[in-house]
C-alpha cells in the first residue's frame, strides 16, 4: 500500500507541472524568434542603443536610464583596478603605441616559440578557460550575454592556429587595429569612462564593437558574414516565456548559445537582462 501511494505521488509530481504549463502557442513562438533575431541583428550595425531597447522592456529601460549614474557608481572598479585600467589604456593610446606593443610582444614570444609549437593545444584550452572565466565574472553582463561571450571566445580560440600568434606581420596589423579601437573610443581614463552618460556610453560601445569586428577580419573571421547565416530556433514556449537557441558560423566554427525570453505587450525581450537590472538595483 505504501509503495502504491509513493508511486501515485511521484506520478502526480510529474503530471502537475505539465498540467500547469501553458500550451505551445505557434504565433508567440514565431514572434519570439523574430524578436531574438532583431536583437542579434542590432549588433551587426552595431547599434548598442537599439540593442538595449530590444533587450529590455520599456519600463525597465527607462529605469536603467534614470538610475544610470547610480548603477555606474555601484559597479565601479576599486582603486587598484582603476589604476590597472588607466595603465592598460595608456599602453594602447600613447604615441607610437603600435611600435611599443609589437616590440614588447616580440621579446616575449621569441623564447617561447618551441613551447608554443609543442604545447599549442594545451595553450588554447587554457586561454579558452581564462577568457570564459573572465566573462562569467563580469557583473555587467546578463546570463545570455555571458553565454554568447563564452561561446564566441571558444569558437575563436579553438580555430586559432599558432601562426596567428607567431606571424609578425599579422601581429603588427592586429596591434594597429587595437590601438585604433582604443583611440577611436575617445576615452581618456577610467574616471572619464565611468562618467559617461547613458547615450554616450552606448554610442561609444557601438564604435568599440565595430572596431572589434574589423580586428576579427584581420584573422579571417567575418562576424557580419556569419550573421547572414544566423539560425534562431524556439526550443521552449509557454505563456509569456520562451527559450531560443541562437547559432551562427564564425570562420570554421559555430557559435551557439541559449537565450531565455519574456513577453511584454506583444514584444519579446531578453529575460536575463531584466533579471540583471533588478538584481543590480536590489543590491545594498
XYZ file of C-alpha atoms in Angstrom:
284
model
C 0.000 0.000 0.000
C 2.791 2.396 0.908
C 4.625 1.601 -2.330
C 1.490 2.276 -4.410
C 0.968 5.565 -2.608
C 4.573 6.565 -3.287
C 4.195 5.716 -6.985
C 0.984 7.739 -7.150
C 2.689 10.757 -5.571
C 5.618 10.521 -7.975
C 3.242 10.323 -10.935
C 1.328 13.326 -9.616
C 4.580 15.283 -9.249
C 5.379 14.597 -12.886
C 1.905 15.376 -14.212
C 1.172 18.577 -12.254
C 3.929 20.759 -13.779
C 2.843 19.723 -17.276
C -0.760 20.455 -16.420
C 0.105 23.927 -15.126
C 2.241 24.825 -18.146
C 0.532 26.877 -20.818
C 0.277 25.108 -24.189
C 2.617 25.907 -27.070
C 1.452 28.981 -28.976
C 2.858 28.984 -32.515
C 2.198 32.701 -33.086
C 4.000 33.638 -29.871
C 6.867 31.277 -30.646
C 7.376 32.836 -34.077
C 7.272 36.355 -32.597
C 9.881 35.329 -30.015
C 12.068 34.038 -32.857
C 11.660 37.289 -34.811
C 12.462 39.466 -31.794
C 15.522 37.389 -30.859
C 16.727 37.725 -34.458
C 16.276 41.507 -34.250
C 18.391 41.589 -31.068
C 21.275 39.846 -32.825
C 20.902 41.943 -35.964
C 21.208 45.156 -33.921
C 24.795 44.069 -33.275
C 25.521 43.936 -36.996
C 25.363 47.722 -37.367
C 26.327 47.794 -34.451
C 23.787 49.963 -32.637
C 24.030 49.429 -28.890
C 21.228 51.893 -28.139
C 18.897 49.835 -30.314
C 20.290 46.634 -28.802
C 19.454 47.856 -25.313
C 15.956 48.895 -26.443
C 15.397 45.394 -27.839
C 16.734 43.510 -24.808
C 14.932 45.447 -22.061
C 11.176 46.168 -21.830
C 10.363 49.923 -21.972
C 9.671 50.281 -18.234
C 12.954 48.598 -17.277
C 14.915 50.504 -19.924
C 13.545 53.814 -18.662
C 14.526 52.815 -15.146
C 18.012 51.927 -16.356
C 18.363 55.364 -17.923
C 17.022 57.057 -14.801
C 19.291 55.087 -12.462
C 22.296 55.081 -14.805
C 24.657 57.292 -12.706
C 23.800 55.301 -9.578
C 24.344 51.967 -11.335
C 27.668 53.066 -12.811
C 28.831 54.169 -9.383
C 27.731 50.866 -7.843
C 29.617 48.835 -10.455
C 32.769 50.956 -10.242
C 36.143 49.232 -10.019
C 38.205 49.581 -6.880
C 41.232 51.891 -6.771
C 43.799 49.273 -7.828
C 41.605 48.074 -10.713
C 41.100 51.647 -11.864
C 44.864 52.135 -11.895
C 45.279 48.973 -13.983
C 42.597 50.214 -16.382
C 44.414 53.529 -16.840
C 47.774 51.826 -17.311
C 46.427 49.457 -19.949
C 44.545 52.219 -21.773
C 47.713 54.310 -21.901
C 49.581 51.384 -23.455
C 47.166 51.486 -26.381
C 46.818 55.252 -26.765
C 50.320 56.634 -26.130
C 52.402 57.937 -29.073
C 53.853 55.041 -31.121
C 51.781 52.558 -29.124
C 51.770 50.124 -32.079
C 55.573 50.020 -32.165
C 55.939 49.617 -28.405
C 53.359 46.825 -28.169
C 54.925 44.911 -31.055
C 58.396 45.313 -29.582
C 57.362 44.016 -26.177
C 55.444 41.031 -27.550
C 58.274 40.092 -29.907
C 60.617 39.941 -26.915
C 58.236 37.612 -25.070
C 57.265 35.307 -27.930
C 60.725 34.517 -29.314
C 61.909 32.499 -26.263
C 58.534 30.681 -26.167
C 58.470 29.603 -29.830
C 59.411 25.958 -29.208
C 56.936 25.719 -26.329
C 54.170 27.249 -28.447
C 54.849 24.725 -31.220
C 54.757 21.732 -28.872
C 52.015 22.764 -26.449
C 49.677 24.857 -28.566
C 46.511 22.745 -27.991
C 47.069 22.972 -24.232
C 47.616 26.719 -24.505
C 44.387 27.040 -26.495
C 42.442 25.207 -23.787
C 43.967 27.363 -21.070
C 43.209 30.559 -22.984
C 39.607 29.481 -23.556
C 39.121 28.806 -19.846
C 40.759 32.121 -18.946
C 38.533 34.138 -21.277
C 35.378 32.275 -20.301
C 36.193 32.754 -16.626
C 36.646 36.488 -17.112
C 33.343 36.707 -18.990
C 31.497 34.699 -16.328
C 32.677 37.012 -13.533
C 31.727 40.198 -15.397
C 28.880 41.626 -13.332
C 27.772 43.944 -16.151
C 26.739 41.111 -18.487
C 23.403 39.291 -18.414
C 23.212 35.493 -18.390
C 22.544 35.352 -22.135
C 25.358 37.840 -22.847
C 27.743 35.691 -20.824
C 26.613 32.591 -22.719
C 27.134 34.406 -26.024
C 30.532 35.756 -24.994
C 31.790 32.370 -23.794
C 30.595 30.620 -26.946
C 32.260 33.313 -29.048
C 35.569 33.045 -27.166
C 35.529 29.249 -27.514
C 34.881 29.396 -31.266
C 37.682 31.912 -31.840
C 40.356 30.234 -29.735
C 39.595 26.690 -30.929
C 40.291 27.638 -34.548
C 43.261 29.846 -33.732
C 46.464 28.365 -35.205
C 49.816 29.052 -33.556
C 50.733 31.070 -36.666
C 48.293 33.784 -35.630
C 50.478 34.485 -32.641
C 53.821 33.901 -34.343
C 53.264 35.797 -37.609
C 54.985 39.146 -37.046
C 53.232 40.936 -39.932
C 49.838 39.685 -38.772
C 50.551 40.807 -35.221
C 51.527 44.250 -36.483
C 48.197 44.647 -38.290
C 46.331 43.424 -35.215
C 48.131 45.852 -32.900
C 47.432 48.732 -35.295
C 43.735 47.893 -35.137
C 43.751 47.508 -31.339
C 45.366 50.921 -30.992
C 42.804 52.374 -33.403
C 39.973 50.923 -31.287
C 41.370 52.470 -28.109
C 41.952 55.862 -29.694
C 38.605 55.937 -31.518
C 36.808 55.304 -28.218
C 37.870 58.770 -27.098
C 38.118 57.534 -23.506
C 40.873 59.326 -21.618
C 40.964 57.317 -18.392
C 38.749 55.332 -16.025
C 37.251 58.448 -14.430
C 36.146 59.639 -17.849
C 34.832 56.160 -18.743
C 32.790 55.843 -15.538
C 31.263 59.312 -16.005
C 29.806 58.606 -19.461
C 26.064 59.176 -19.692
C 23.653 56.503 -20.920
C 23.529 57.614 -24.566
C 27.228 58.485 -24.818
C 28.250 55.159 -23.270
C 26.209 53.081 -25.714
C 27.377 55.092 -28.712
C 30.994 54.565 -27.743
C 30.339 50.860 -27.208
C 28.975 50.732 -30.773
C 32.265 52.166 -32.041
C 34.192 49.710 -29.850
C 32.301 46.672 -31.185
C 32.680 47.858 -34.760
C 36.423 48.044 -34.187
C 36.491 44.523 -32.752
C 34.726 43.215 -35.845
C 37.419 44.813 -38.025
C 40.029 43.155 -35.803
C 38.404 39.784 -36.438
C 38.548 40.316 -40.202
C 42.333 40.573 -39.989
C 42.268 36.918 -38.934
C 39.653 35.918 -41.490
C 36.761 35.992 -39.001
C 33.903 37.965 -40.550
C 31.224 38.286 -37.859
C 28.773 40.062 -40.156
C 29.054 37.312 -42.767
C 28.240 34.794 -40.047
C 25.159 36.794 -39.098
C 23.876 36.398 -42.647
C 23.554 32.678 -41.793
C 22.017 33.275 -38.363
C 19.760 30.479 -37.092
C 17.238 31.173 -34.308
C 15.135 28.266 -33.082
C 12.475 28.363 -30.369
C 13.084 25.334 -28.149
C 10.529 26.169 -25.445
C 7.489 28.430 -25.237
C 4.875 28.684 -22.511
C 2.671 31.700 -21.858
C 4.878 34.779 -21.797
C 8.167 32.892 -21.522
C 10.292 31.190 -24.156
C 13.800 29.903 -24.766
C 15.528 30.261 -28.126
C 18.715 28.659 -29.404
C 20.930 31.003 -31.396
C 23.546 29.687 -33.842
C 25.784 31.340 -36.403
C 29.110 30.451 -38.020
C 32.331 32.313 -37.353
C 35.161 31.141 -39.551
C 35.268 27.335 -39.308
C 33.330 27.095 -36.042
C 29.749 27.676 -34.928
C 28.781 29.978 -32.088
C 25.781 28.578 -30.212
C 24.026 29.696 -27.027
C 20.530 29.851 -25.443
C 18.530 32.945 -24.603
C 15.572 32.988 -22.228
C 12.933 35.480 -23.331
C 9.969 37.184 -21.720
C 6.962 38.795 -23.428
C 5.686 42.245 -22.577
C 2.780 43.775 -24.530
C 3.361 41.542 -27.541
C 7.135 42.002 -27.781
C 9.790 39.599 -26.546
C 12.889 40.664 -24.605
C 15.979 39.087 -23.029
C 14.667 37.803 -19.693
C 18.145 37.730 -18.151
C 18.702 41.436 -18.935
C 15.651 42.309 -16.850
C 16.814 39.983 -14.061
C 20.293 41.550 -14.074
C 18.858 45.057 -13.754
C 16.606 44.008 -10.890
C 19.485 42.282 -9.077
C 21.775 45.275 -9.584
C 19.248 47.744 -8.215
C 18.389 45.445 -5.300
C 21.993 45.279 -4.037
C 22.676 47.424 -0.953
